[in-house]
Coordinates of C-alpha atoms in Angstrom, one line a residue:
X1 CA 140.6 283.1 -61.1
X2 CA 140.0 279.4 -60.9
X3 CA 143.5 278.9 -59.6
X4 CA 142.9 281.1 -56.6
X5 CA 139.4 279.8 -55.8
X6 CA 139.7 276.2 -56.8
X7 CA 143.2 274.7 -56.9
X8 CA 144.9 276.4 -54.0
X9 CA 142.1 275.7 -51.5
X10 CA 142.1 272.0 -52.6
X11 CA 145.8 271.9 -52.0
X12 CA 145.3 273.3 -48.5
X13 CA 142.8 270.6 -47.6
X14 CA 144.9 267.9 -49.2
X15 CA 147.9 269.1 -47.2
X16 CA 146.0 269.2 -43.9
X17 CA 144.7 265.7 -44.5
X18 CA 148.2 264.4 -45.4
X19 CA 149.9 266.0 -42.4
X20 CA 147.2 264.6 -40.0
X21 CA 147.6 261.2 -41.6
X22 CA 151.4 261.3 -41.2
X23 CA 151.1 262.4 -37.6
X24 CA 148.6 259.6 -36.9
X25 CA 151.0 257.1 -38.5
X26 CA 154.2 258.2 -36.9
X27 CA 153.1 259.8 -33.6
X28 CA 150.5 257.4 -32.3
X29 CA 151.0 258.6 -28.8
X30 CA 149.7 262.1 -29.7
X31 CA 147.3 261.6 -32.7
X32 CA 144.9 258.7 -32.8
X33 CA 143.9 256.8 -35.9
X34 CA 140.4 258.4 -36.0
X35 CA 141.8 261.9 -36.5
X36 CA 142.4 261.6 -40.3
X37 CA 138.9 260.2 -40.6
X38 CA 137.4 263.2 -38.8
X39 CA 139.5 265.6 -40.9
X40 CA 138.2 263.9 -44.1
X41 CA 134.6 264.0 -42.8
X42 CA 135.0 267.7 -42.0
X43 CA 136.3 268.5 -45.5
X44 CA 133.6 266.5 -47.2
X45 CA 130.8 268.0 -45.1
X46 CA 132.1 271.5 -45.8
X47 CA 132.3 270.8 -49.5
X48 CA 128.8 269.3 -49.7
X49 CA 126.9 272.2 -48.4
X50 CA 127.5 275.5 -46.6
X51 CA 124.7 274.5 -44.2
X52 CA 127.0 271.7 -43.0
X53 CA 129.9 274.0 -42.4
X54 CA 129.4 274.1 -38.6
X55 CA 129.3 270.3 -38.4
X56 CA 132.5 270.1 -40.5
X57 CA 134.2 272.6 -38.3
X58 CA 133.3 270.6 -35.2
X59 CA 134.8 267.5 -36.9
X60 CA 138.0 269.4 -37.7
X61 CA 138.2 270.8 -34.2
X62 CA 137.7 267.4 -32.6
X63 CA 140.4 265.9 -34.9
X64 CA 142.9 268.6 -34.1
X65 CA 142.3 269.0 -30.4
X66 CA 144.4 266.0 -29.3
X67 CA 147.3 267.4 -31.2
X68 CA 147.2 270.5 -29.0
X69 CA 147.1 268.5 -25.8
X70 CA 150.1 266.3 -26.9
X71 CA 152.5 269.2 -27.4
X72 CA 155.3 269.4 -24.9
X73 CA 155.4 272.4 -22.7
X74 CA 159.1 273.4 -22.6
X75 CA 160.3 271.7 -25.8
X76 CA 161.8 268.7 -23.9
X77 CA 160.6 266.1 -26.4
X78 CA 161.5 268.2 -29.4
X79 CA 165.2 268.4 -28.6
X80 CA 165.3 272.1 -28.0
X81 CA 167.5 273.4 -25.2
X82 CA 165.7 274.6 -22.0
X83 CA 165.8 278.2 -21.2
X84 CA 165.0 281.2 -23.4
X85 CA 163.3 280.5 -26.7
X86 CA 165.7 280.0 -29.6
X87 CA 168.7 279.5 -27.5
X88 CA 170.9 277.1 -29.4
X89 CA 174.3 277.5 -27.6
X90 CA 175.2 276.7 -24.0
X91 CA 175.6 279.4 -21.5
X92 CA 179.4 278.7 -21.2
X93 CA 180.0 279.2 -24.9
X94 CA 180.2 282.8 -25.9
X95 CA 179.4 284.2 -29.4
X96 CA 183.0 285.0 -30.2
X97 CA 184.0 281.3 -29.7
X98 CA 181.5 280.2 -32.3
X99 CA 182.2 282.9 -34.9
X100 CA 184.7 282.0 -37.6

């Protein structure tokens, strides 16, 4: 019981904070340096009291909002091919040419 209600939620919050910190460090054009601070503030506020849960949620939302705005629309910055989702081969190459 303590594993489900104590350890796993802590790992989730630690993972969220780690990912936002890494994004702020490596993708400064999308995530600003204050985003990990807001995530940490949201986590601490939610852990202090359930009365502060809405304020913590606003902090988390404010920290994660710029990440949504920074996502590319068609996958052009992610290296994905344009066209239908999941299309990895070119239109000239048939499936029989790629099969062994």
